[in-house]
């Protein structure tokens, strides 16, 4: 191959549709908006991707880390990729060379996309990109997490778990005929290894096929129990799953995996992949503080961390730091685990609720509760032993990170410096969906 032809070949960045669990992490993180998706696939736009690699380590499955040598002008288009059921093989060298030689226009070096322009909104202000502050590294003292033990590219594709518990954890849903609710589901892995840490998630593979006859893709659920199990000594874990009965636009829909899981009976079997996640992990060193900010089922990893710290405290062998929780829901009746949370000792966890639809009361969101506690948060954020976790609906992320920024600035500190350190030191973790 001659030198000119060589420059015309790019390493095209592609996502493996067989492994991707459609978690949206890569799309949220890509600084140049090169990643997009439809109902089927997540795909990378070759004309925008500048190979910055920001998306590689946060992807929980590794499906993002795929590359194909392609003549630049024959790069797979977004439209082509959206139809894929599997990745195409590498082109044989002769074919690659032939394609380049046949096309004189291809003899142009690939130009990386321009660095991201600062996005301005009509008010003239810069758009705040909350995900830019999310850490991709775990806290320095986190335990080692195992991931992808089961999955399409692992030796064993799935592991079968048995449902050993399934109870509603919201007040809503108790009315006859109402199935708008959230369930606490316990899965047992029997003799199969499934080591997990608080903050990790699993993938559930719903049975059956989608409307184009393709096997349903796995859905991701955060683990709600601590590392030694929902029931210590057993090889089990719990999940907090809300039925999806409306899509993001409010139109009626029956979400495939959430309804499948909420309807399972004790004794039923479920196919699982994972575990996933190597950065949304809790610190393990004594006197480390944890600030948890969540809405709805975003409480799952927070329950896991709180319960692990509660077990450590009960053992008397570990001196934990402060635990602070900001927990939002539309109403108290929709808040999972409301009852059990009330029974935790006040000197163990500092709980702040925010309800946005309580009749007769002004709307209150987690960021409002955070602003009320600005003095305490300002102290915590300056302590390198404090770690922040945000989990819940995508729509909460920006408000929460902006509230944290305001807390920092209100304390006379520079947000760019503090926000940069939170990211670099694995101290601010965002998991929204
Ligand atoms: C990292 C991560 C952790 C997650 N942890 C949890 C968890 O602990 N508990 C939990 O319940 N879910 C969690 N989810 C969401 C979960 O993976 C599924 O997306 C959710 O259960 C819907 O799946 P489904 O198969 O029921 O709906 P689908 O059949 O996939 O979707 C049906 C329709 O509803 C829309 N939709 C999907 N999710 C929602 C939603 N939440 N609200 C409104 N519309 C929606 C879809 O866009 C689609 O139009 C997590 C997601 C991620 C990425
Ligand atoms: S490598 Fe960088 S530019 Fe390309 S898709 Fe990933 S995050 Fe976006
Ligand atoms: S699994 Fe990886 S490639 Fe798929 S959406 Fe999530 S981050 Fe992106």
Coordinates of C-alpha atoms and ligand atoms in Angstrom, one line a residue:
X1 CA 0.0 0.0 0.0
X2 CA 1.4 3.4 -0.8
X3 CA 1.8 6.3 1.7
X4 CA -1.2 8.3 0.3
X5 CA -3.5 5.3 0.5
X6 CA -2.4 4.6 4.0
X7 CA -3.5 8.1 5.1
X8 CA -6.9 7.5 3.5
X9 CA -7.6 4.6 5.8
X10 CA -9.2 5.3 9.2
X11 CA -9.8 3.2 12.3
X12 CA -13.5 3.5 12.4
X13 CA -15.0 3.5 15.9
X14 CA -18.0 1.2 16.2
X15 CA -20.3 -0.2 18.9
X16 CA -21.0 -3.9 19.1
X17 CA -24.8 -4.2 19.0
X18 CA -24.7 -7.8 20.4
X19 CA -23.1 -6.7 23.7
X20 CA -24.3 -3.1 24.2
X21 CA -27.0 -2.9 26.9
X22 CA -28.2 0.5 25.7
X23 CA -27.3 2.3 29.0
X24 CA -26.6 5.7 27.3
X25 CA -23.4 6.3 29.3
X26 CA -21.3 6.8 26.1
X27 CA -23.8 9.2 24.5
X28 CA -24.0 11.3 27.7
X29 CA -20.2 11.4 28.0
X30 CA -19.1 12.0 24.4
X31 CA -17.8 15.6 24.3
X32 CA -18.6 16.1 20.6
X33 CA -22.0 14.4 20.4
X34 CA -20.6 11.7 18.1
X35 CA -22.9 9.0 19.6
X36 CA -26.5 8.7 18.9
X37 CA -29.2 5.9 19.1
X38 CA -32.6 4.7 18.0
X39 CA -34.8 2.0 19.5
X40 CA -32.4 -0.6 18.2
X41 CA -28.8 0.5 18.3
X42 CA -26.2 2.9 19.7
X43 CA -23.9 4.1 17.0
X44 CA -20.9 6.4 16.4
X45 CA -20.8 9.1 13.7
X46 CA -17.4 8.7 12.0
X47 CA -17.4 12.3 10.8
X48 CA -17.7 13.6 14.3
X49 CA -15.7 11.1 16.4
X50 CA -12.2 12.6 17.1
X51 CA -11.0 9.4 18.9
X52 CA -10.6 11.2 22.2
X53 CA -11.4 7.8 24.0
X54 CA -13.5 9.5 26.7
X55 CA -16.2 6.9 26.2
X56 CA -14.0 3.8 26.5
X57 CA -13.5 3.3 30.2
X58 CA -17.0 4.3 31.4
X59 CA -18.8 1.8 29.1
X60 CA -19.9 -1.0 31.4
X61 CA -19.8 -3.8 28.8
X62 CA -16.8 -3.0 26.6
X63 CA -19.1 -2.9 23.6
X64 CA -17.9 0.6 22.8
X65 CA -14.3 -0.5 22.2
X66 CA -14.5 -1.8 18.6
X67 CA -12.5 -0.5 15.6
X68 CA -12.5 -1.4 11.9
X69 CA -10.0 -0.2 9.3
X70 CA -12.0 1.5 6.6
X71 CA -11.4 3.9 3.7
X72 CA -12.4 7.2 5.1
X73 CA -15.0 8.0 2.5
X74 CA -16.5 4.5 2.8
X75 CA -16.9 4.6 6.5
X76 CA -20.0 2.9 7.7
X77 CA -22.8 5.5 7.9
X78 CA -25.1 6.0 10.9
X79 CA -28.0 4.7 8.9
X80 CA -26.1 1.4 8.1
X81 CA -25.0 1.0 11.7
X82 CA -28.5 1.5 13.1
X83 CA -29.6 -1.6 11.1
X84 CA -26.9 -3.9 12.4
X85 CA -27.6 -7.0 14.4
X86 CA -23.8 -7.8 14.7
X87 CA -20.6 -6.0 13.8
X88 CA -19.2 -6.6 10.3
X89 CA -15.9 -8.4 10.0
X90 CA -12.7 -6.5 9.2
X91 CA -12.4 -6.0 5.4
X92 CA -9.7 -8.3 3.9
X93 CA -6.5 -6.2 3.1
X94 CA -6.9 -6.7 -0.7
X95 CA -10.4 -5.3 -0.6
X96 CA -9.4 -2.4 1.6
X97 CA -6.6 -1.5 -0.7
X98 CA -8.8 -1.9 -3.8
X99 CA -11.4 0.4 -2.3
X100 CA -8.8 3.1 -1.5
X101 CA -7.0 2.8 -4.8
X102 CA -10.2 3.0 -6.8
X103 CA -11.2 6.2 -5.2
X104 CA -8.8 9.1 -5.7
X105 CA -10.8 11.3 -3.3
X106 CA -10.0 8.8 -0.6
X107 CA -6.4 9.9 -0.7
X108 CA -6.9 12.6 1.8
X109 CA -5.6 12.2 5.4
X110 CA -8.4 11.8 7.9
X111 CA -9.1 15.0 9.7
X112 CA -10.1 14.6 13.3
X113 CA -13.2 16.5 14.2
X114 CA -12.7 20.0 15.5
X115 CA -12.6 20.3 19.3
X116 CA -16.0 20.8 20.7
X117 CA -17.2 24.4 20.4
X118 CA -18.6 25.8 23.6
X119 CA -22.3 25.4 23.2
X120 CA -24.1 28.7 23.8
X121 CA -27.7 29.0 24.7
X122 CA -29.9 31.8 23.4
X123 CA -29.5 33.8 26.6
X124 CA -25.8 34.0 25.8
X125 CA -24.9 31.7 28.7
X126 CA -22.7 28.7 28.2
X127 CA -24.7 25.4 28.4
X128 CA -23.7 23.5 31.6
X129 CA -22.5 20.0 30.8
X130 CA -23.0 18.2 34.1
X131 CA -21.5 14.9 32.8
X132 CA -18.2 16.6 32.3
X133 CA -17.7 16.5 36.1
X134 CA -18.6 12.8 36.6
X135 CA -15.7 10.6 37.6
X136 CA -14.7 7.6 35.5
X137 CA -12.4 6.4 38.3
X138 CA -13.5 4.7 41.5
X139 CA -12.6 6.2 44.9
X140 CA -9.0 5.4 45.7
X141 CA -10.0 3.1 48.6
X142 CA -12.7 1.2 46.7
X143 CA -12.5 -2.6 46.7
X144 CA -11.7 -4.4 43.5
X145 CA -14.8 -4.9 41.4
X146 CA -15.3 -7.8 39.0
X147 CA -17.2 -7.1 35.9
X148 CA -18.5 -8.9 32.8
X149 CA -18.2 -12.4 34.3
X150 CA -21.3 -13.4 32.3
X151 CA -22.1 -11.8 28.9
X152 CA -22.1 -12.4 25.2
X153 CA -18.3 -12.4 25.0
X154 CA -17.6 -14.2 28.3
X155 CA -17.0 -18.0 28.5
X156 CA -20.5 -18.3 29.9
X157 CA -23.1 -16.2 28.2
X158 CA -25.7 -15.9 31.1
X159 CA -26.2 -17.2 34.6
X160 CA -29.5 -18.4 35.9
X161 CA -30.8 -16.8 39.1
X162 CA -33.8 -17.9 41.2
X163 CA -36.3 -15.4 42.5
X164 CA -36.4 -15.8 46.3
X165 CA -38.3 -12.6 47.1
X166 CA -40.5 -10.0 45.3
X167 CA -42.3 -7.4 47.4
X168 CA -43.7 -3.9 46.7
X169 CA -41.7 -1.1 48.4
X170 CA -43.9 1.8 47.6
X171 CA -47.3 2.7 49.1
X172 CA -48.7 3.3 45.7
X173 CA -49.8 0.2 43.9
X174 CA -51.7 -1.0 47.0
X175 CA -55.1 0.0 45.5
X176 CA -56.9 -2.8 43.7
X177 CA -56.2 -2.7 39.9
X178 CA -53.3 -0.3 40.2
X179 CA -49.9 -1.7 39.2
X180 CA -48.0 1.6 39.2
X181 CA -45.4 0.5 41.8
X182 CA -41.8 -0.4 42.6
X183 CA -40.6 -3.8 43.7
X184 CA -37.8 -5.1 45.8
X185 CA -36.7 -8.3 44.1
X186 CA -34.2 -10.8 45.5
X187 CA -32.2 -13.1 43.2
X188 CA -30.2 -16.1 44.4
X189 CA -27.3 -17.4 42.3
X190 CA -27.0 -20.8 44.0
X191 CA -23.6 -22.3 43.5
X192 CA -22.7 -20.0 40.6
X193 CA -20.1 -17.3 41.4
X194 CA -21.5 -13.7 41.2
X195 CA -19.3 -11.4 43.3
X196 CA -20.6 -7.8 43.5
X197 CA -19.9 -4.5 45.2
X198 CA -22.3 -1.8 46.2
X199 CA -22.9 0.6 43.2
X200 CA -22.5 -2.2 40.6
X201 CA -25.4 -3.3 38.4
X202 CA -26.5 -6.4 36.6
X203 CA -28.2 -7.0 33.3
X204 CA -31.5 -8.9 33.1
X205 CA -32.2 -10.7 29.8
X206 CA -36.0 -10.6 29.3
X207 CA -37.3 -13.8 27.5
X208 CA -38.8 -13.5 24.0
X209 CA -38.2 -11.2 21.1
X210 CA -38.9 -7.6 20.1
X211 CA -41.3 -6.5 17.4
X212 CA -38.7 -7.1 14.6
X213 CA -38.0 -10.7 15.9
X214 CA -34.7 -9.9 17.6
X215 CA -33.9 -11.2 21.1
X216 CA -34.7 -8.5 23.7
X217 CA -31.5 -6.7 24.7
X218 CA -30.6 -6.9 28.4
X219 CA -31.8 -4.1 30.7
X220 CA -29.5 -2.9 33.5
X221 CA -30.5 -2.7 37.2
X222 CA -28.5 -1.4 40.1
X223 CA -27.8 -3.7 43.0
X224 CA -29.7 -2.7 46.1
X225 CA -27.9 -5.0 48.6
X226 CA -24.4 -4.9 50.0
X227 CA -21.5 -7.0 49.0
X228 CA -22.3 -9.9 51.4
X229 CA -25.8 -10.3 50.0
X230 CA -29.3 -9.2 50.8
X231 CA -29.1 -12.1 53.3
X232 CA -25.5 -12.3 54.6
X233 CA -23.9 -15.6 53.9
X234 CA -26.2 -16.5 51.0
X235 CA -25.2 -16.0 47.4
X236 CA -28.0 -13.5 46.7
X237 CA -28.6 -9.8 45.8
X238 CA -31.6 -7.5 45.6
X239 CA -32.8 -5.0 43.0
X240 CA -35.3 -2.1 43.1
X241 CA -37.4 -2.1 40.0
X242 CA -40.1 0.4 38.9
X243 CA -42.6 -0.7 36.4
X244 CA -42.5 1.4 33.3
X245 CA -46.1 2.1 32.3
X246 CA -45.5 5.3 30.4
X247 CA -42.7 6.3 28.1
X248 CA -40.6 9.4 28.5
X249 CA -43.3 11.4 26.7
X250 CA -46.0 10.2 29.1
X251 CA -47.6 7.9 26.5
X252 CA -48.9 4.5 27.8
X253 CA -46.4 1.7 27.2
X254 CA -45.6 -1.5 29.1
X255 CA -41.9 -1.7 29.5
X256 CA -40.6 -5.1 28.7
X257 CA -38.1 -5.9 31.4
X258 CA -39.5 -3.9 34.3
X259 CA -42.9 -5.5 34.0
X260 CA -41.4 -9.0 33.5
X261 CA -39.4 -8.6 36.7
X262 CA -42.1 -7.0 38.8
X263 CA -44.5 -9.9 37.9
X264 CA -42.1 -12.7 38.7
X265 CA -43.0 -15.2 41.5
X266 CA -40.7 -16.8 44.1
X267 CA -39.1 -19.8 42.4
X268 CA -39.1 -18.3 38.9
X269 CA -35.8 -18.3 37.0
X270 CA -34.1 -15.2 35.4
X271 CA -31.2 -15.0 33.0
X272 CA -28.7 -12.5 34.1
X273 CA -25.4 -11.0 32.8
X274 CA -22.8 -8.9 34.4
X275 CA -22.0 -7.7 36.9
X276 CA -21.2 -4.2 35.5
X277 CA -19.5 -1.1 36.7
X278 CA -16.0 -0.3 38.0
X279 CA -16.3 3.3 39.1
X280 CA -19.6 4.0 40.9
X281 CA -18.1 2.3 44.0
X282 CA -18.0 3.3 47.6
X283 CA -14.8 4.3 49.6
X284 CA -13.6 1.7 52.0
X285 CA -11.3 3.8 54.3
X286 CA -12.3 4.6 57.8
X287 CA -13.9 8.0 58.4
X288 CA -14.8 8.5 54.7
X289 CA -18.0 10.5 54.2
X290 CA -20.7 9.5 51.6
X291 CA -23.2 12.0 50.2
X292 CA -26.0 10.3 48.3
X293 CA -28.4 12.1 46.0
X294 CA -31.2 10.1 44.4
X295 CA -34.7 10.0 43.0
X296 CA -36.9 6.9 42.8
X297 CA -35.1 3.7 41.9
X298 CA -31.9 5.7 42.0
X299 CA -32.1 4.8 45.7
X300 CA -31.0 1.2 44.9
X301 CA -27.2 1.8 45.1
X302 CA -27.7 4.1 48.0
X303 CA -29.5 1.4 49.9
X304 CA -26.6 -0.9 49.2
X305 CA -24.0 1.5 50.5
X306 CA -26.1 2.5 53.5
X307 CA -26.7 -1.1 54.5
X308 CA -23.0 -2.0 54.1
X309 CA -22.0 0.9 56.4
X310 CA -24.7 -0.2 58.8
X311 CA -23.4 -3.7 58.9
X312 CA -19.8 -2.4 59.4
X313 CA -21.0 -0.1 62.2
X314 CA -22.8 -3.0 63.9
X315 CA -19.5 -5.1 63.7
X316 CA -17.8 -2.4 65.8
X317 CA -14.7 -2.8 63.7
X318 CA -15.0 0.1 61.4
X319 CA -15.3 3.8 62.1
X320 CA -17.4 5.3 59.3
X321 CA -17.6 9.0 58.5
X322 CA -20.8 11.0 57.8
X323 CA -23.6 9.6 55.6
X324 CA -25.9 12.2 54.1
X325 CA -28.9 11.3 51.9
X326 CA -31.0 13.6 49.7
X327 CA -33.9 11.5 48.4
X328 CA -36.5 12.9 46.0
X329 CA -39.9 11.5 44.8
X330 CA -43.1 12.9 43.5
X331 CA -44.9 12.0 46.8
X332 CA -44.1 10.2 49.9
X333 CA -46.2 7.3 48.8
X334 CA -44.0 6.8 45.7
X335 CA -40.8 6.8 47.6
X336 CA -39.3 3.3 47.8
X337 CA -38.2 2.1 51.3
X338 CA -39.8 5.1 53.1
X339 CA -40.6 3.0 56.2
X340 CA -37.2 1.3 56.7
X341 CA -35.4 4.6 56.1
X342 CA -37.2 6.2 59.0
X343 CA -36.0 3.5 61.4
X344 CA -32.2 4.2 60.8
X345 CA -30.6 6.0 63.7
X346 CA -30.2 9.8 63.2
X347 CA -26.6 9.7 64.3
X348 CA -25.9 7.2 61.6
X349 CA -27.5 8.9 58.5
X350 CA -28.7 12.5 57.9
X351 CA -31.8 12.1 55.7
X352 CA -33.3 14.9 53.6
X353 CA -36.5 14.2 51.6
X354 CA -37.8 16.3 48.8
X355 CA -41.3 15.8 47.3
X356 CA -42.3 17.5 44.2
X357 CA -46.1 16.7 44.0
X358 CA -47.4 16.8 47.6
X359 CA -50.9 18.3 47.3
X360 CA -51.1 21.8 48.8
X361 CA -47.3 22.1 49.2
X362 CA -44.7 23.9 47.0
X363 CA -42.7 21.6 44.7
X364 CA -39.4 20.6 46.3
X365 CA -36.6 18.8 44.4
X366 CA -33.4 17.3 45.7
X367 CA -31.4 20.3 44.6
X368 CA -33.7 22.5 46.8
X369 CA -32.9 20.3 49.8
X370 CA -29.2 20.5 48.9
X371 CA -29.3 24.3 48.8
X372 CA -30.9 24.3 52.3
X373 CA -28.0 22.3 53.6
X374 CA -25.3 24.4 51.8
X375 CA -23.3 25.0 54.9
X376 CA -22.9 21.3 55.7
X377 CA -22.2 20.4 52.0
X378 CA -19.6 23.1 51.7
X379 CA -17.7 21.6 54.5
X380 CA -18.0 18.1 53.2
X381 CA -17.0 19.0 49.6
X382 CA -13.7 20.5 50.9
X383 CA -12.9 17.3 52.7
X384 CA -11.0 14.9 50.4
X385 CA -12.6 12.0 52.3
X386 CA -16.0 12.9 51.0
X387 CA -17.5 11.1 48.0
X388 CA -20.7 12.2 46.1
X389 CA -23.1 9.8 44.4
X390 CA -26.0 10.9 42.1
X391 CA -28.4 8.3 40.8
X392 CA -31.9 8.4 39.3
X393 CA -33.7 10.0 36.3
X394 CA -31.5 11.7 33.7
X395 CA -33.4 15.0 34.3
X396 CA -32.1 15.4 37.8
X397 CA -28.4 15.4 36.9
X398 CA -27.9 18.9 35.7
X399 CA -29.9 20.5 38.6
X400 CA -27.9 18.5 41.2
X401 CA -24.5 19.3 39.8
X402 CA -25.5 23.0 39.4
X403 CA -26.6 23.0 43.1
X404 CA -23.3 21.5 44.1
X405 CA -21.5 24.2 42.0
X406 CA -23.6 26.9 43.8
X407 CA -22.7 25.4 47.2
X408 CA -19.0 25.5 46.2
X409 CA -19.1 29.0 44.8
X410 CA -21.2 30.2 47.8
X411 CA -18.3 29.1 50.0
X412 CA -16.0 31.3 48.1
X413 CA -14.3 28.5 46.2
X414 CA -13.6 28.1 42.5
X415 CA -15.9 25.5 40.9
X416 CA -13.6 24.7 38.0
X417 CA -10.9 23.8 40.5
X418 CA -13.2 21.9 42.9
X419 CA -15.2 20.2 40.1
X420 CA -12.0 19.2 38.3
X421 CA -10.7 17.6 41.5
X422 CA -14.0 15.8 42.2
X423 CA -13.7 14.2 38.8
X424 CA -10.0 13.5 38.9
X425 CA -10.1 12.0 42.4
X426 CA -13.1 9.8 41.8
X427 CA -15.2 11.8 44.2
X428 CA -18.3 12.6 42.1
X429 CA -20.2 9.8 40.5
X430 CA -23.2 10.2 38.2
X431 CA -25.5 7.4 37.2
X432 CA -28.7 8.6 35.6
X433 CA -31.0 6.9 33.1
Ligands
LIG1 C1 -27.0 2.2 34.9 C2 -28.5 2.0 34.9 C3 -29.0 1.5 36.1 C4 -30.4 1.3 36.2 N1 -30.9 0.9 37.4 C5 -32.3 0.8 37.4 C6 -32.8 0.4 38.7 O1 -32.1 0.1 39.7 N2 -34.2 0.2 38.7 C7 -35.0 0.5 37.6 O2 -36.2 0.3 37.7 N3 -34.5 0.8 36.5 C8 -33.1 1.0 36.3 N4 -32.6 1.3 35.1 C9 -33.5 1.5 34.0 C10 -33.7 0.1 33.4 O3 -32.5 -0.4 32.8 C11 -34.8 0.1 32.2 O4 -34.4 1.1 31.3 C12 -36.2 0.3 32.7 O5 -36.6 -0.7 33.7 C13 -37.1 0.3 31.5 O6 -37.0 -1.0 30.9 P1 -38.2 -1.7 30.2 O7 -37.7 -2.9 29.5 O8 -39.3 -1.9 31.3 O9 -38.8 -0.6 29.2 P2 -38.5 -0.6 27.6 O10 -39.4 -1.7 27.0 O11 -37.1 -0.7 27.4 O12 -39.0 0.8 27.2 C14 -40.4 1.1 27.0 C15 -40.5 2.6 26.7 O13 -40.4 3.3 27.9 C16 -39.3 4.2 27.8 N5 -38.6 4.2 29.1 C17 -37.6 3.4 29.5 N6 -37.3 3.6 30.8 C18 -38.1 4.6 31.2 C19 -38.3 5.3 32.5 N7 -37.5 5.0 33.5 N8 -39.3 6.2 32.5 C20 -40.1 6.5 31.5 N9 -39.9 5.9 30.3 C21 -39.0 4.9 30.1 C22 -38.4 3.7 26.7 O14 -37.7 4.8 26.1 C23 -39.4 3.1 25.8 O15 -40.0 4.1 25.0 C24 -31.2 1.5 35.0 C25 -30.6 1.9 33.8 C26 -29.3 2.2 33.8 C27 -28.7 2.6 32.5
LIG2 S1 -13.9 8.4 21.2 FE1 -14.5 10.4 22.0 S2 -15.4 11.5 20.2 FE2 -15.3 9.3 19.7 S3 -17.3 8.5 20.4 FE3 -16.0 8.2 22.1 S4 -16.2 10.0 23.4 FE4 -17.1 10.5 21.4
LIG3 S1 -23.1 -0.5 26.9 FE1 -21.4 0.8 26.3 S2 -21.8 1.2 24.1 FE2 -23.7 0.5 24.9 S3 -24.9 2.4 25.4 FE3 -23.7 1.7 27.3 S4 -21.8 2.8 27.2 FE4 -22.7 2.9 25.2

